[in-house]
Amino acid sequence: MEKSYRILFVCLGNICRSPAAEGVMRSLVQQQGISEFIEVDSAGTASWHIGKLPDDRMRHAGKRRGYDLCSRARQVQASDLNSFDLILAMDESNLQNLRSLDDSWRGDPKVKGFCDYCSQHEESEVPDPYYGGPEGFEKVLDLLEDGCAGVLKEFIDTNKKRLS
Ligand code: 4NP
């Protein structure tokens, strides 16, 4: 059996955007019945919140849309660059931080901005909701649902044979 496709979502704290991306993606993958083919995880570039559940505001906003956000925060590591097949950063600063993890990182195409996968939104970054109001968490979920659908579509299109 071929190994599953491993996707890592990265933000700053790993308590708002990236764990929500992980939850949205996992839910889409389960709905499609292809959980055996795709693994999802998330990590933060900072170490501040290691071991914590996602922020309550993110968990509540997710729960209202049917997502159970219950991962524990971890910090991204240089080895993640090898062990994942697709690494999606929520914003440009996350992308810069990923770059600085490994000197040999030379714009590997598997490491990119999450919003590259959005088709219904013009934004180029998923804005950090941490210091803002509740509308910021809804915006995060809107963008994540759009981009994760794009990630899923690309996976299905490029793995049609394997999935049929
Ligand atoms: P995240 O949001 O990167 O989407 O998890 C943040 C969480 C915590 C902090 C900043 C952003 N913080 O400053 O603690």
XYZ file of C-alpha atoms and ligand atoms in Angstrom:
178
model
C 0.000 0.000 0.000
C 1.410 3.371 -1.047
C 2.051 5.816 1.760
C -0.560 8.475 2.354
C -0.195 12.060 1.168
C 0.830 14.193 4.151
C -0.344 17.788 4.430
C 0.918 20.229 7.088
C -0.763 23.561 7.822
C 1.429 26.190 9.469
C 0.622 29.444 11.301
C 2.282 31.394 14.115
C 0.818 30.014 17.346
C -0.858 26.788 16.131
C -3.907 27.646 18.215
C -6.110 29.519 15.707
C -5.629 29.282 11.940
C -3.638 26.097 11.343
C -5.525 23.801 13.749
C -8.743 25.075 12.163
C -7.294 24.293 8.711
C -6.425 20.809 9.973
C -10.009 20.318 11.232
C -11.639 21.620 8.031
C -9.366 19.495 5.819
C -9.897 16.355 7.908
C -13.633 16.830 7.720
C -13.547 17.203 3.900
C -11.314 14.142 3.566
C -13.681 12.095 5.752
C -16.723 13.259 3.778
C -15.006 12.050 0.592
C -14.180 8.692 2.223
C -10.464 9.040 1.427
C -8.985 9.231 4.945
C -6.663 6.299 4.197
C -4.975 8.359 1.470
C -4.456 11.707 3.202
C -2.940 12.607 6.567
C -3.312 16.122 7.963
C -1.416 17.905 10.712
C -0.666 21.463 11.813
C 2.140 23.304 13.573
C 3.160 26.799 14.643
C 6.396 28.637 13.980
C 6.408 29.902 17.603
C 6.768 27.808 20.751
C 4.477 29.868 23.027
C 1.466 27.570 23.018
C 2.990 24.093 22.783
C 0.604 21.457 24.148
C -2.465 23.714 24.215
C -5.840 23.087 22.614
C -6.915 25.632 19.997
C -8.075 29.040 21.283
C -11.662 28.873 22.671
C -12.867 31.486 20.176
C -11.575 29.361 17.288
C -13.018 26.175 18.780
C -16.449 27.760 19.223
C -16.499 29.266 15.733
C -15.435 25.884 14.329
C -18.029 24.000 16.362
C -20.821 26.172 14.968
C -19.811 24.950 11.492
C -19.475 21.321 12.578
C -15.702 21.104 13.105
C -14.290 19.557 16.260
C -10.953 21.348 16.764
C -9.080 19.330 19.346
C -5.444 19.072 18.227
C -2.615 20.038 20.577
C -0.231 22.798 19.537
C 3.281 21.905 18.477
C 6.163 23.837 16.980
C 7.209 23.204 13.401
C 10.593 21.481 12.956
C 13.111 21.368 10.140
C 12.372 17.637 9.735
C 8.769 18.527 8.811
C 10.112 19.899 5.540
C 11.140 16.348 4.625
C 8.314 14.349 6.063
C 5.356 16.241 4.561
C 4.304 16.321 0.905
C 2.542 19.689 1.052
C 3.213 22.469 3.576
C 0.832 25.419 3.547
C 1.636 28.628 5.405
C -1.196 30.897 6.476
C 0.666 34.140 5.790
C 3.849 35.549 4.318
C 5.562 35.830 7.687
C 4.896 32.131 8.393
C 6.411 31.355 4.998
C 9.526 33.394 5.822
C 9.853 31.600 9.153
C 9.556 28.213 7.459
C 12.268 29.284 5.068
C 14.632 30.129 7.914
C 14.175 26.662 9.463
C 16.447 25.082 6.920
C 19.249 26.815 5.037
C 18.921 24.387 2.172
C 15.288 25.375 1.606
C 15.308 26.916 -1.854
C 11.733 27.663 -2.661
C 10.659 24.015 -2.688
C 7.314 24.077 -4.535
C 5.688 21.891 -1.887
C 5.964 24.786 0.611
C 3.569 27.581 -0.284
C 0.925 30.037 0.822
C -2.432 28.541 1.739
C -4.338 31.182 -0.220
C -2.857 29.863 -3.476
C -5.635 27.257 -3.161
C -8.520 29.712 -2.647
C -10.762 30.290 -5.642
C -13.614 32.246 -4.042
C -11.518 34.857 -2.212
C -9.017 37.473 -3.348
C -6.944 37.513 -0.133
C -3.316 36.409 -0.386
C -3.051 35.589 3.344
C -5.283 34.163 6.085
C -5.326 37.109 8.540
C -4.235 36.462 12.128
C -7.471 36.638 14.193
C -5.825 36.503 17.640
C -6.074 40.174 18.619
C -9.311 40.921 16.781
C -13.049 40.338 17.214
C -15.301 37.366 16.440
C -15.686 38.321 12.775
C -11.985 37.524 12.290
C -12.563 33.893 13.231
C -15.445 33.632 10.768
C -13.247 35.119 8.049
C -10.557 32.536 8.848
C -13.093 29.715 8.441
C -14.456 31.186 5.184
C -10.951 31.239 3.711
C -10.070 27.801 5.078
C -13.202 26.163 3.650
C -12.401 27.684 0.251
C -8.703 26.736 0.207
C -9.158 23.255 1.678
C -11.722 22.485 -1.026
C -9.049 23.535 -3.541
C -6.434 21.278 -1.929
C -8.874 18.359 -1.977
C -9.792 18.970 -5.623
C -6.142 19.013 -6.673
C -5.476 15.779 -4.784
C -8.477 14.035 -6.354
C -7.602 15.305 -9.848
C -3.998 14.125 -9.621
C -4.822 10.749 -7.998
C -7.897 9.701 -9.985
C -6.472 6.286 -10.880
C -5.439 5.460 -7.349
C -8.827 6.501 -5.968
C -11.002 4.667 -8.504
P -2.404 31.620 15.039
O -2.813 32.904 15.917
O -1.038 31.886 14.478
O -3.458 31.580 13.977
O -2.441 30.443 15.979
C -2.055 33.405 16.952
C -2.069 32.791 18.188
C -1.347 33.329 19.244
C -0.622 34.494 19.064
C -0.603 35.113 17.815
C -1.322 34.567 16.760
N 0.097 35.056 20.153
O 0.617 36.182 19.995
O 0.158 34.420 21.224
